[in-house]
PDB file of C-alpha atoms in Angstrom:
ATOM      1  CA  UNK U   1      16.299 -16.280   9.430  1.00 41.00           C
ATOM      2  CA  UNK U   2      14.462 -15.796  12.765  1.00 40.00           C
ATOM      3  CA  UNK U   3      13.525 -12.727  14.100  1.00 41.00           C
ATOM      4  CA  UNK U   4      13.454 -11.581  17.584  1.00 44.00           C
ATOM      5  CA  UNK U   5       9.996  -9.588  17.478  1.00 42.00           C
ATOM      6  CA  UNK U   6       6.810  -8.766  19.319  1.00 45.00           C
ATOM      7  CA  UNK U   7       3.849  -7.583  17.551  1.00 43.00           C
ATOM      8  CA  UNK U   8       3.361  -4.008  18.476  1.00 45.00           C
ATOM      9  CA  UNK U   9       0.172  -1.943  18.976  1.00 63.00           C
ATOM     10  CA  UNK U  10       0.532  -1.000  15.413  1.00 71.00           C
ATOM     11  CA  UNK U  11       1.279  -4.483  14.104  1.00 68.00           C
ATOM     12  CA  UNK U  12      -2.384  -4.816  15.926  1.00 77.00           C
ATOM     13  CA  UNK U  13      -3.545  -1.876  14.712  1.00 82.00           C
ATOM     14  CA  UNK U  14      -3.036  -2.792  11.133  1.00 82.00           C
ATOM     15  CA  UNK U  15      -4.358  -5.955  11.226  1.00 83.00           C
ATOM     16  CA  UNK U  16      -7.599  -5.678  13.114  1.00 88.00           C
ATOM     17  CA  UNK U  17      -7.734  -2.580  10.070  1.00 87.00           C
ATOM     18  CA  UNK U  18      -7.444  -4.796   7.881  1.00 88.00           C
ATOM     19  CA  UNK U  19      -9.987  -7.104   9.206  1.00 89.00           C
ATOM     20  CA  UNK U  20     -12.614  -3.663   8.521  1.00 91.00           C
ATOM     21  CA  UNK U  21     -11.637  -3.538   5.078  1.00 90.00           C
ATOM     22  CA  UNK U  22     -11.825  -7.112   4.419  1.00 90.00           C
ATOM     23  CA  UNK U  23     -15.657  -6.905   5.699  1.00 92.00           C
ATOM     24  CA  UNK U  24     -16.179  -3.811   3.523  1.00 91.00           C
ATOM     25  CA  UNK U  25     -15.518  -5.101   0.652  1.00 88.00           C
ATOM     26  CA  UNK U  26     -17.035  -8.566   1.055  1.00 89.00           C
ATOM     27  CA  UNK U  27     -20.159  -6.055   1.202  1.00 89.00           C
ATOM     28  CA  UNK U  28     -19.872  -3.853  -1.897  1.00 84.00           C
ATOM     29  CA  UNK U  29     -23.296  -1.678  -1.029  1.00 87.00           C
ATOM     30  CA  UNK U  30     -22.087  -0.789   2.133  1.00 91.00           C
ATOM     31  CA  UNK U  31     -21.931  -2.035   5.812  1.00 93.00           C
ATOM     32  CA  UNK U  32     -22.977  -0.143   9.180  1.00 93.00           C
ATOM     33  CA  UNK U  33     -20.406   0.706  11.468  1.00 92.00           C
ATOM     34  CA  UNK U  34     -22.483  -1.560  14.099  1.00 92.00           C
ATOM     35  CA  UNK U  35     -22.572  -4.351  11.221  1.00 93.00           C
ATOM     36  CA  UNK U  36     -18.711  -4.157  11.557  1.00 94.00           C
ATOM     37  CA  UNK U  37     -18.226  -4.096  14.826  1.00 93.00           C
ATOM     38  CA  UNK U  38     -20.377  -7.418  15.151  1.00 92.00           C
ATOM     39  CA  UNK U  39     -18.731  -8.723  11.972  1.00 92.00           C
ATOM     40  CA  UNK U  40     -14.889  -8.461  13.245  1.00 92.00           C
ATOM     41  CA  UNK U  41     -15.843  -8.735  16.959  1.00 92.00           C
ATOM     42  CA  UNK U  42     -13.741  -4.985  17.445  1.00 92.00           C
ATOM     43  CA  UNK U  43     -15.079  -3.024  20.395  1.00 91.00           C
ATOM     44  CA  UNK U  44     -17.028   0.241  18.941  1.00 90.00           C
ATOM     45  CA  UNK U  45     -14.635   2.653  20.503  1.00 91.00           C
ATOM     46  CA  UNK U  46     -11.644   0.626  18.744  1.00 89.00           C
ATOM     47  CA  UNK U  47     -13.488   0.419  15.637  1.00 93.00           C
ATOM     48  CA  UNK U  48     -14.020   4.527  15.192  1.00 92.00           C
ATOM     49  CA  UNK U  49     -10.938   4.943  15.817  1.00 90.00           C
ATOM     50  CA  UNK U  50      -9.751   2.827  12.911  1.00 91.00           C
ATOM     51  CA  UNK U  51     -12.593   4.028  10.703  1.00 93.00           C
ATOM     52  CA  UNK U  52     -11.349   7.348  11.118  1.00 92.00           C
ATOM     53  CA  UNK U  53      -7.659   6.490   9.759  1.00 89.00           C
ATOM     54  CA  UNK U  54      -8.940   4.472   6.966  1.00 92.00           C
ATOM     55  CA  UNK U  55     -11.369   7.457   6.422  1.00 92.00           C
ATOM     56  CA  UNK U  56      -8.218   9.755   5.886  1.00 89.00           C
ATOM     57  CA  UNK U  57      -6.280   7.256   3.967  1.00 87.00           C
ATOM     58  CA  UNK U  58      -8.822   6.947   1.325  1.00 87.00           C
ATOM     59  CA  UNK U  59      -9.372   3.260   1.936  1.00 88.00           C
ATOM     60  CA  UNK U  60     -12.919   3.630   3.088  1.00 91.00           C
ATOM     61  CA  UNK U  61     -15.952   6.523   2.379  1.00 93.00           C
ATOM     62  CA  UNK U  62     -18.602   7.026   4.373  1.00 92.00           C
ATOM     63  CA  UNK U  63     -22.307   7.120   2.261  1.00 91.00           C
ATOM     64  CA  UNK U  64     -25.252   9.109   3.112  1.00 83.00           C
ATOM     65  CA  UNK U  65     -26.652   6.709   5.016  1.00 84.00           C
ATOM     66  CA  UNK U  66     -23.517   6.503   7.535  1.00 88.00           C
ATOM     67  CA  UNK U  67     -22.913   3.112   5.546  1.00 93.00           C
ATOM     68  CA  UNK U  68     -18.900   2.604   4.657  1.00 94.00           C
ATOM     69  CA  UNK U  69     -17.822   1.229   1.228  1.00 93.00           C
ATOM     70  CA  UNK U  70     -14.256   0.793  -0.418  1.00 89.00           C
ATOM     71  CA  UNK U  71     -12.775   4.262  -1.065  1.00 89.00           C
ATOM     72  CA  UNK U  72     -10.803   5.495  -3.946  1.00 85.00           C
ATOM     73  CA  UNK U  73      -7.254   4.124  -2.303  1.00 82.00           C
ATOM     74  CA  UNK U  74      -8.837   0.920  -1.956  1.00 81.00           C
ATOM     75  CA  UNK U  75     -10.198   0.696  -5.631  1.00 78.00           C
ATOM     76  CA  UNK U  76      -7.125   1.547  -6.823  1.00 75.00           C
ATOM     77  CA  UNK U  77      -5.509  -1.527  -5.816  1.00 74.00           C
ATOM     78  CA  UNK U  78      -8.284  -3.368  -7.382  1.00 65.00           C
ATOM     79  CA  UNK U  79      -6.449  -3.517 -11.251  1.00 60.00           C
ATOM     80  CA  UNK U  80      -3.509  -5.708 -11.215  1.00 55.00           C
ATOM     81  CA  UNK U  81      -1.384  -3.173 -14.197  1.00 61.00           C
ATOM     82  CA  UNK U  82      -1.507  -0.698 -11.493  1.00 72.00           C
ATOM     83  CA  UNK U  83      -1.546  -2.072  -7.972  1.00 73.00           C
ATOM     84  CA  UNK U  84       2.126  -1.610  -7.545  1.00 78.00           C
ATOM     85  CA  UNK U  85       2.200   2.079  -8.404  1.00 82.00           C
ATOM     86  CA  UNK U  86      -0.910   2.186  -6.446  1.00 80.00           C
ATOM     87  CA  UNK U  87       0.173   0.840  -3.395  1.00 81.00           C
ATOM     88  CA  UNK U  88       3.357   2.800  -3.675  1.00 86.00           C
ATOM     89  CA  UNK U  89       1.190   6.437  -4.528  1.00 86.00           C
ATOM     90  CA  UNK U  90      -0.681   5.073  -1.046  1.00 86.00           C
ATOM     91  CA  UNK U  91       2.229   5.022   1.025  1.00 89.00           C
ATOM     92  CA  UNK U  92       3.750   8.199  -0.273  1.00 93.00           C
ATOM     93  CA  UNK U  93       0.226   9.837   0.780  1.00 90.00           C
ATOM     94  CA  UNK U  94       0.999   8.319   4.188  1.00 89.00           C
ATOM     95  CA  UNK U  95       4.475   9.131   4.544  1.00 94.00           C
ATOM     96  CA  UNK U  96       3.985  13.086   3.647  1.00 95.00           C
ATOM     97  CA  UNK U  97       1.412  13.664   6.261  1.00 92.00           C
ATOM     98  CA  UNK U  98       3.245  11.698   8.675  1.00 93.00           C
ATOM     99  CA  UNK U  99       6.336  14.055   7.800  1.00 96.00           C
ATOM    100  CA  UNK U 100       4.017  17.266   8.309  1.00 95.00           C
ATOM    101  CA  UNK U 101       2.574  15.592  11.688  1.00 92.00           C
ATOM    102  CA  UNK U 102       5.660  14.801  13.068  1.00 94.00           C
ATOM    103  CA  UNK U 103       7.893  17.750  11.490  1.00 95.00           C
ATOM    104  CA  UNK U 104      10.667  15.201  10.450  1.00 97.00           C
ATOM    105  CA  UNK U 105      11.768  13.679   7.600  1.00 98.00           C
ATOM    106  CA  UNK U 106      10.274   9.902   7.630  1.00 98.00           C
ATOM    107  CA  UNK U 107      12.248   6.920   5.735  1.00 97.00           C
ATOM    108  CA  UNK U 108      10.910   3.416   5.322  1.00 96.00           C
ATOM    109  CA  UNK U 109      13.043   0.656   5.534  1.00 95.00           C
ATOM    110  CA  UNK U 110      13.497  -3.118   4.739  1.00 93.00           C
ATOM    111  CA  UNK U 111      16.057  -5.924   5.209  1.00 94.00           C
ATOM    112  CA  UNK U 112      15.580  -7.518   2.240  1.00 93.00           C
ATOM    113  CA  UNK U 113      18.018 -10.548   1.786  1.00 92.00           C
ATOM    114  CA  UNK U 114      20.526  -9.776   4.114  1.00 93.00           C
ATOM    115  CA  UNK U 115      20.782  -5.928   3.279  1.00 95.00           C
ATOM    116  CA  UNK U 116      19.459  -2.739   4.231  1.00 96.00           C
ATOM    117  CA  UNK U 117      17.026  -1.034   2.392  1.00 95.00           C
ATOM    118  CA  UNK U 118      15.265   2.290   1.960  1.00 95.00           C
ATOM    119  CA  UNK U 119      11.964   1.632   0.111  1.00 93.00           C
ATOM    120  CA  UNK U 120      10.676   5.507  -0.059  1.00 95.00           C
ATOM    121  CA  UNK U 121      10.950   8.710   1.900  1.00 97.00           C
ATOM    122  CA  UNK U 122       9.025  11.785   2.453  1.00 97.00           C
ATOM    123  CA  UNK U 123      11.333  15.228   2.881  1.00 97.00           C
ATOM    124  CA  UNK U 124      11.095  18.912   2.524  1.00 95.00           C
ATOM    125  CA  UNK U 125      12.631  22.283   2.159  1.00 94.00           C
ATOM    126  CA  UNK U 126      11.846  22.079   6.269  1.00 93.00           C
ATOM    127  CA  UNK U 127      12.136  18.485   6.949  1.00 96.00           C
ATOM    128  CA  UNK U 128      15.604  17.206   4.946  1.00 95.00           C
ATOM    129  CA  UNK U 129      16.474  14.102   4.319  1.00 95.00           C
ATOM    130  CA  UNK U 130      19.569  12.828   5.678  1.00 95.00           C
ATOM    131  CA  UNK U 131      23.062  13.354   3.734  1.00 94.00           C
ATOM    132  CA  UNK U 132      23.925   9.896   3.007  1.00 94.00           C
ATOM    133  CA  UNK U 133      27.491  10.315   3.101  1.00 95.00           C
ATOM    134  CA  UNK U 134      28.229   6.537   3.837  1.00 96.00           C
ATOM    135  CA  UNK U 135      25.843   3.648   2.335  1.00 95.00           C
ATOM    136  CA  UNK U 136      23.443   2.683   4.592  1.00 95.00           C
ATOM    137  CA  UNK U 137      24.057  -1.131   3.965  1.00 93.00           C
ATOM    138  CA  UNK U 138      27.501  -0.929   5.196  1.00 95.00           C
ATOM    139  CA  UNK U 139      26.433   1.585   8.394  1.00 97.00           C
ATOM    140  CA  UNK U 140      23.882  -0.784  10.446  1.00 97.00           C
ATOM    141  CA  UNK U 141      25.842  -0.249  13.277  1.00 97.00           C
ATOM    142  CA  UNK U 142      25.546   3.682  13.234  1.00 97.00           C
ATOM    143  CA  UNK U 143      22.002   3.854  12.569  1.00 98.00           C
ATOM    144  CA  UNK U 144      18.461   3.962  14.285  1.00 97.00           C
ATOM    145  CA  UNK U 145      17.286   2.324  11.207  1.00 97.00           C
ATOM    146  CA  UNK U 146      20.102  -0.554  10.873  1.00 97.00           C
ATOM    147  CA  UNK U 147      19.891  -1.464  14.560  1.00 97.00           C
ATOM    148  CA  UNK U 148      15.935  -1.293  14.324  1.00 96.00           C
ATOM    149  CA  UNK U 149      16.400  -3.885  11.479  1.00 96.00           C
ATOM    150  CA  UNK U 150      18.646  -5.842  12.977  1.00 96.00           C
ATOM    151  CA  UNK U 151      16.752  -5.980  16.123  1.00 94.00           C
ATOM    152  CA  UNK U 152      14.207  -7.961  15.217  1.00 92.00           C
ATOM    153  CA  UNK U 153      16.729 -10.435  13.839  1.00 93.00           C
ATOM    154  CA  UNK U 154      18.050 -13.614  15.878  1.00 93.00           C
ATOM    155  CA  UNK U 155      20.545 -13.660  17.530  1.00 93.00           C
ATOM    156  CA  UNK U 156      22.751 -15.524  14.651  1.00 95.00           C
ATOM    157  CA  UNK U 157      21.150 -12.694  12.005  1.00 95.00           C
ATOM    158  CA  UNK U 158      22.504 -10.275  14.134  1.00 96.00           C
ATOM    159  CA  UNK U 159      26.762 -12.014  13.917  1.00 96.00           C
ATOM    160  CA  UNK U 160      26.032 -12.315  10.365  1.00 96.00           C
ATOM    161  CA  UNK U 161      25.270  -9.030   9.142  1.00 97.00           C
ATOM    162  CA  UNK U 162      28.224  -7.765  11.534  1.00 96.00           C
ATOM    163  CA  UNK U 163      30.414 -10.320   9.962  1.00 96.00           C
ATOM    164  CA  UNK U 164      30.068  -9.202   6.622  1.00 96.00           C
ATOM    165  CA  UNK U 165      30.166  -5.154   7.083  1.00 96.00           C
ATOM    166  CA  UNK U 166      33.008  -3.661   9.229  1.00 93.00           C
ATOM    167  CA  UNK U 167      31.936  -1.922  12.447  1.00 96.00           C
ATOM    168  CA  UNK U 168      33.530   1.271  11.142  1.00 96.00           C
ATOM    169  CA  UNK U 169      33.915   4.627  12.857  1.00 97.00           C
ATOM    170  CA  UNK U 170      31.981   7.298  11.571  1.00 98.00           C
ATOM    171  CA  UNK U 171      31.763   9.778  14.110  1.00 97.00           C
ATOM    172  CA  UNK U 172      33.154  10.449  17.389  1.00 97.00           C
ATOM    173  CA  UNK U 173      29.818   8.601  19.234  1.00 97.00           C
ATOM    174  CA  UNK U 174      29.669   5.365  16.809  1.00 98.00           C
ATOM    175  CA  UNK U 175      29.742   2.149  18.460  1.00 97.00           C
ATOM    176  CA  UNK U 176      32.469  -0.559  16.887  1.00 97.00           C
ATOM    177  CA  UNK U 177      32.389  -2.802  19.399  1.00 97.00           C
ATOM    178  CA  UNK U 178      30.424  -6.150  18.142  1.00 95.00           C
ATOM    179  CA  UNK U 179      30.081  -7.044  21.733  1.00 96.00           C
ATOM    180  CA  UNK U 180      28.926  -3.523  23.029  1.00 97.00           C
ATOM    181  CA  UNK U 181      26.167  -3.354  20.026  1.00 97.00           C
ATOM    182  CA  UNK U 182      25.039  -6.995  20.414  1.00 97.00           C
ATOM    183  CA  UNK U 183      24.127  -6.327  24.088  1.00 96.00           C
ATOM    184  CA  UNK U 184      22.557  -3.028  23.711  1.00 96.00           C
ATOM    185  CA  UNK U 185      20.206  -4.911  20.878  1.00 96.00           C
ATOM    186  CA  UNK U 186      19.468  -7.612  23.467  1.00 95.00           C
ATOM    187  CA  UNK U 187      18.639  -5.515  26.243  1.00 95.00           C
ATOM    188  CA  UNK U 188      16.153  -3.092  24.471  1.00 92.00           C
ATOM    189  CA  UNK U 189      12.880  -4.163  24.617  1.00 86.00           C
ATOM    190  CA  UNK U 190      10.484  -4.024  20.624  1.00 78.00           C
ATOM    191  CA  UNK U 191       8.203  -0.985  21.591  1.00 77.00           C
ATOM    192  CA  UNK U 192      11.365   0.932  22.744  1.00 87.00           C
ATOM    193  CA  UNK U 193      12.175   3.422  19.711  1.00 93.00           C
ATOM    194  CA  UNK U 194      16.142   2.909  18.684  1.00 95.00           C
ATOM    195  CA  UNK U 195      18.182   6.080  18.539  1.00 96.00           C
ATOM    196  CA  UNK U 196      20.802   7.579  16.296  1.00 97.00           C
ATOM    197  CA  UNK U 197      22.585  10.683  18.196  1.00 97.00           C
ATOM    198  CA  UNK U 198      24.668  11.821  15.759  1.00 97.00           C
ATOM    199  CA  UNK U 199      26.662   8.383  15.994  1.00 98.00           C
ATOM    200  CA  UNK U 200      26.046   8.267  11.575  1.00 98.00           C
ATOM    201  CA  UNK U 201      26.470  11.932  10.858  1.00 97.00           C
ATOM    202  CA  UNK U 202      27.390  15.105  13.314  1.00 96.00           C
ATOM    203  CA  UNK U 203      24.511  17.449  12.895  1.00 96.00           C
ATOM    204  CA  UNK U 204      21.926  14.692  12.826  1.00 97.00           C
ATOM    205  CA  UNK U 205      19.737  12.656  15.264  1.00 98.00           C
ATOM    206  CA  UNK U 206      17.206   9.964  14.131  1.00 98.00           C
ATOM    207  CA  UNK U 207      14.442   7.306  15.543  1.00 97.00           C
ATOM    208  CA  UNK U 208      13.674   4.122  14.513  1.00 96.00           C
ATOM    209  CA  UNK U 209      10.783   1.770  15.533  1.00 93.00           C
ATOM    210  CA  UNK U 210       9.753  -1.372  13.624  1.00 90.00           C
ATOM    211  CA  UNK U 211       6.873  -2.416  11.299  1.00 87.00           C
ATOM    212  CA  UNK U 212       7.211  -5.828  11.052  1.00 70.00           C
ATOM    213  CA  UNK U 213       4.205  -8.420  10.220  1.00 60.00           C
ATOM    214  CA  UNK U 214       4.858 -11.484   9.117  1.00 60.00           C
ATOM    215  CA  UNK U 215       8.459 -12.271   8.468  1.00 67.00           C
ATOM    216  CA  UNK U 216       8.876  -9.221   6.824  1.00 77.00           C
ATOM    217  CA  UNK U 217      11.625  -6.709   8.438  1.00 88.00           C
ATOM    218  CA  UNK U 218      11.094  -3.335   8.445  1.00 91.00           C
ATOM    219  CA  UNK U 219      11.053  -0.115  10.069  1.00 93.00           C
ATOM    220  CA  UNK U 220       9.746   3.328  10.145  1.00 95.00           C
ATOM    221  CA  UNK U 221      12.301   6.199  10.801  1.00 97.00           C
ATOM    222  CA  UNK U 222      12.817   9.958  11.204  1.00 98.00           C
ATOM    223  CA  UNK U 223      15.892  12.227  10.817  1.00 98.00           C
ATOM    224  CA  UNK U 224      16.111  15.498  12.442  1.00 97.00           C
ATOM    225  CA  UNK U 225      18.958  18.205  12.223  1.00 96.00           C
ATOM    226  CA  UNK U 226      20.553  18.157  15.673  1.00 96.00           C
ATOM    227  CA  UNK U 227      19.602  22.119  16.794  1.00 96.00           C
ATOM    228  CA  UNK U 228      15.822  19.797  16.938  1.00 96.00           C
ATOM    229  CA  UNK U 229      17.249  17.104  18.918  1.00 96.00           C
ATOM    230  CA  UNK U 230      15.144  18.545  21.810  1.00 96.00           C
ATOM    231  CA  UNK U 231      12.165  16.526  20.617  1.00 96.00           C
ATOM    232  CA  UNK U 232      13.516  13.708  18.906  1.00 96.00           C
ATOM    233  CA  UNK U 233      11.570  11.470  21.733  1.00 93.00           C
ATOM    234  CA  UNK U 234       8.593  13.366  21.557  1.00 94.00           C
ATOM    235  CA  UNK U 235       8.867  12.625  17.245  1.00 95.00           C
ATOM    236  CA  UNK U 236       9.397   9.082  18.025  1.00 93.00           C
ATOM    237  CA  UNK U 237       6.301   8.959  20.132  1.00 91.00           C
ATOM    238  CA  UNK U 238       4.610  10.633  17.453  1.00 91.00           C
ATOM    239  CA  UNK U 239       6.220   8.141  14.931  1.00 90.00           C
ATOM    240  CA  UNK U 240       5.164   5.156  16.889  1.00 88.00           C
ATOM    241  CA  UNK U 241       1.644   5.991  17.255  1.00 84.00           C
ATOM    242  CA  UNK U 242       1.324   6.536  13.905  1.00 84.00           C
ATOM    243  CA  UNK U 243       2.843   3.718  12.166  1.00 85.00           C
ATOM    244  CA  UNK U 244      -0.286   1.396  11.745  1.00 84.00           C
ATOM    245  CA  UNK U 245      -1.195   3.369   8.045  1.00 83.00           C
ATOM    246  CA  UNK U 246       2.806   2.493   7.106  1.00 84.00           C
ATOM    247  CA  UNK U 247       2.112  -1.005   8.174  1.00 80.00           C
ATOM    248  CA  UNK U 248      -1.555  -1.163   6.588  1.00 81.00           C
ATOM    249  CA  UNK U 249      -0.301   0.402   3.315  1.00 77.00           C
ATOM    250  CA  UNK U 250       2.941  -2.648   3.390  1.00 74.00           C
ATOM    251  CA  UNK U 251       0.472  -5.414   4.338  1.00 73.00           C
ATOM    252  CA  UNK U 252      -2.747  -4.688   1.802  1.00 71.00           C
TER     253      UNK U 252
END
């Protein structure tokens, strides 16, 4: 299935991170931040940055001598029995402080043959997670995390989810026209967040935006309860600028 998808400044983000760690490891007594920057060809004031989320992420440490090596996250992954757990302990990490950054609940999502799915989640007593009072595979159509997904689908992806889950009415603000959501899916452009305004649940608002490398779909999404809805766009800013350690810890 094709996707309809530009790489995104965290799609970059992630990869030229990934490029870093890649040079880390390939030298296990440590490596100069200057030694990386003429090693992956990333400018120096790029390259802090990123050092500085992999830093907080636990992929990297810093040594006395201002050399970086693998961090604990990283070595982690390193035993095949527990890489999976690993990598899923990893993005927990990730999605809990980007739920106390961005004061939101935070999903992550994946269309994984032909369906909707929510991988994990970080909520709280202040942040709660959506009431999923109608399947998420069968509410694309209502949600900024279905029409995220479907998106970054083709054009044909896009008529054959529809085809095979009713456009149903869930709240007074849902969209069941085919035609009306098709076009509004067209016209939005990939670095655009996609909004839910209570069109899946009165009471609710959510953002969407997408982490997709590869020909993986998938997105990164918020809920908030609608007396917030006041800075949903601000959240989805937030969201957006941070989704590179989502995208690192789905890519590694």
């Amino acid at each position: 299935m094709a996707l309809q998808h530009e790489p995104t400044t965290p799609y970059h983000s992630a990869q030229d991170a990934l490029r870093v760690l890649e040079t880390v490891v390939r030298h296990g007594t440590g490596v100069t931040g200057t030694e990386l920057a003429r090693h992956t060809g990333i400018q120096q004031e790029r390259l802090t940055g990123l050092l500085r989320m992999l830093r907080r992420e636990g992929y990297v440490e810093q040594v006395t001598d201002g050399a970086y090596v693998a961090g604990e996250a990283l070595a982690r992954l390193g035993s095949a029995e527990s890489r999976e757990r690993a990598l899923r302990e990893n993005l927990q990490r990730t999605l809990d402080r980007l739920r106390d950054s961005v004061g939101a609940a935070v999903y992550v999502s994946r269309y994984v043959d032909g369906e909707i799915r929510i991988d994990q989640f970080a909520a709280g007593p202040a942040t709660p997670v959506v009431n999923e009072w109608v399947d998420f595979r069968y509410s694309a159509h209502a949600t900024a995390i279905g029409k995220s997904l479907l998106g970054q689908l083709d054009h044909n992806g896009r008529r054959d989810h529809l085809s095979r889950h009713k456009m149903a009415r869930l709240t007074s603000r849902t969209i069941t026209s085919d035609k009306v959501l098709l076009s509004r899916l067209e016209s939005q452009p990939p670095t655009v967040p996609h909004l839910d305004l209570q069109e899946y649940a009165v009471g609710t608002v959510c953002a969407a935006v997408p982490i997709t490398a590869g020909s993986s779909v998938g997105c990164l999404a918020l809920s908030l309860p609608v007396r917030h809805a006041h800075r949903l766009r601000q959240a989805a800013d937030t969201l957006n600028r941070n989704a590179a350690p989502v995208l690192l810890s789905l890519a590694i």
